[in-house]
Coordinates of C-alpha atoms in Angstrom, one line a residue:
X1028 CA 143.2 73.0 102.7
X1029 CA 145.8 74.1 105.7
X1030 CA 144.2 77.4 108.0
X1031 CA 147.8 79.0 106.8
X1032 CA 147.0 79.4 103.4
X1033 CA 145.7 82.7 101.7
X1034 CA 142.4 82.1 100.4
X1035 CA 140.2 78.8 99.0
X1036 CA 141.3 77.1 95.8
X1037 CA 138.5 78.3 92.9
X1038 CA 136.9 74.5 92.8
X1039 CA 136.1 75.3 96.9
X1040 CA 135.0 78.9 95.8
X1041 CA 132.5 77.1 93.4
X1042 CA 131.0 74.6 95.5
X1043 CA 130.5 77.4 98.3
X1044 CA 129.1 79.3 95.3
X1045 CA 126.7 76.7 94.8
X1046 CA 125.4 76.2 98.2
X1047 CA 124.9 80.2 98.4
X1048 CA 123.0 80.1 95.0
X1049 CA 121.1 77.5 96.2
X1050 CA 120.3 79.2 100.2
X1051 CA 119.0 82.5 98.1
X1052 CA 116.5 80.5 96.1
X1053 CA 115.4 79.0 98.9
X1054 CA 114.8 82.0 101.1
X1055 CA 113.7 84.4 98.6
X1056 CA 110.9 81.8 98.1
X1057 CA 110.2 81.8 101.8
X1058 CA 110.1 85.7 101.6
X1059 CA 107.8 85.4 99.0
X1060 CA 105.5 84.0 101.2
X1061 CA 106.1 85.8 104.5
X1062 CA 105.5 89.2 101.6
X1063 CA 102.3 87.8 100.4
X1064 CA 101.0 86.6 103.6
X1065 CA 101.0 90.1 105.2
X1066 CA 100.3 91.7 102.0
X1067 CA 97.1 89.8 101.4
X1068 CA 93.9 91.6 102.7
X1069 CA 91.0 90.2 100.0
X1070 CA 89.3 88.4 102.7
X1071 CA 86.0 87.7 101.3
X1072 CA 84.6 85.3 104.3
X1073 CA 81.7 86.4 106.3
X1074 CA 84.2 87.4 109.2
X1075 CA 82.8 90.7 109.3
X1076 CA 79.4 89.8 110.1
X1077 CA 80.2 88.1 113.5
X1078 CA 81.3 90.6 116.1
X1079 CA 82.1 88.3 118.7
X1080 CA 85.6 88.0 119.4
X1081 CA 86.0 90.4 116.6
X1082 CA 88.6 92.8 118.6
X1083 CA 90.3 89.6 119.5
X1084 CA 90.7 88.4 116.6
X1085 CA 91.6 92.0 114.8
X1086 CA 94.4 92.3 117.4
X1087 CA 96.0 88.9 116.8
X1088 CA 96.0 88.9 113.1
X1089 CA 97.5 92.8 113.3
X1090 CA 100.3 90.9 115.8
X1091 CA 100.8 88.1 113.0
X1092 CA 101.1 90.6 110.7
X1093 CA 103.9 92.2 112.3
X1094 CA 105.7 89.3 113.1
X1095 CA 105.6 88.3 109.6
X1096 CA 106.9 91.6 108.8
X1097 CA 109.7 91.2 111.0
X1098 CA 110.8 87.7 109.9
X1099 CA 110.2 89.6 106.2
X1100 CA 113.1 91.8 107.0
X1101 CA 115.0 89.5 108.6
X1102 CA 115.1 87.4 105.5
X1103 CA 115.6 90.3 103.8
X1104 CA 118.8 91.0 105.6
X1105 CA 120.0 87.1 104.9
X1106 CA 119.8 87.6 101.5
X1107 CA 122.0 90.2 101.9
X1108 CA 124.5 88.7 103.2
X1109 CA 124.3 85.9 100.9
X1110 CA 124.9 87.9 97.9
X1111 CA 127.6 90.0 99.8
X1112 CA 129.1 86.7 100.2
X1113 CA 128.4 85.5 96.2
X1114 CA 130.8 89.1 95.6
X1115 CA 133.4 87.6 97.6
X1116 CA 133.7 85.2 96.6
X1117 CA 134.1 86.7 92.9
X1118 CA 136.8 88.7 94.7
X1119 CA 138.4 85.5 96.0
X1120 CA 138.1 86.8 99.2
X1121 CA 135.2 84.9 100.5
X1122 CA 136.4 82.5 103.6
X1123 CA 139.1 84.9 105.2
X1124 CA 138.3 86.2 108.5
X1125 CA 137.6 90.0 108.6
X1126 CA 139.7 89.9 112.1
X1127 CA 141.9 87.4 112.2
X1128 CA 142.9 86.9 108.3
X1129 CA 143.0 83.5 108.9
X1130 CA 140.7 81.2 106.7
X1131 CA 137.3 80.3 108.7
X1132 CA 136.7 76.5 108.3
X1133 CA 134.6 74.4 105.8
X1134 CA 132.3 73.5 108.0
X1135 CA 131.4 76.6 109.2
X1136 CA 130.9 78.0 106.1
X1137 CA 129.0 75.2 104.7
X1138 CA 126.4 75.7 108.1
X1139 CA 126.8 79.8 107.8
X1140 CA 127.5 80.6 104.2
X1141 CA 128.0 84.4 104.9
X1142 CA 129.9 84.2 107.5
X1143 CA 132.7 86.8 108.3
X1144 CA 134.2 85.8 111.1
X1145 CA 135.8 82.7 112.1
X1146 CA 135.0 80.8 115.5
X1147 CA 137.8 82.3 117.6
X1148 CA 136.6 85.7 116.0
X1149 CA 132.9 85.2 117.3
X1150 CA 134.2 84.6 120.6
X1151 CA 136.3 87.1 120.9
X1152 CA 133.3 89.7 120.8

């Protein structure tokens, strides 16, 4: 399909459709575990009966803990856009660069499902 056309034909909507669906499974999973992994306090070891290095050892589980947090809301975020893009393309307007108008290219959207802007767009900024 030409750059000069509209919009995707609806069998290119449905593959793109698919490889969303599929990118949302995948990172809801991971978000699962970045969720449960911060969430999970029921330690049960005998951790608390050795104080040495215990202030060490507090202060870099607290940092993982926020780092998993923040990848949590980055993920978050991606799933987002992913189903932003899913309404899109329901609204056949999924592939159309918000600046430019022009269609954004396969490949691009097959790397960057939820992508809004095309390459020249990007670069522009």
């Amino acid at each position: 399909m030409s750059e000069n056309t509209n919009r995707y034909s609806d069998t290119d909507l449905a593959e793109f459709k698919e490889i969303i669906l599929n990118k949302i499974a995948l990172a809801e999973e991971d978000l699962k575990l970045l969720k449960s992994s911060f969430k999970n306090d029921s330690n049960n070891g005998t951790d608390d009966t050795s104080p040495t290095f215990k202030a060490f050892e507090e202060g870099s589980e607290t940092m993982s803990k926020e780092a998993n947090v923040q990848l949590a809301i980055r993920q978050e975020k991606f799933i987002r856009d992913l189903k932003n893009a899913l309404v899109r393309i329901e609204n056949k307007t999924y592939g159309i660069c918000r600046v430019t108008g022009k269609l954004i290219k396969k490949e691009r959207l097959k790397l960057v499902p939820h992508a809004t802007l095309s390459i020249e767009a990007k670069n522009m900024q």
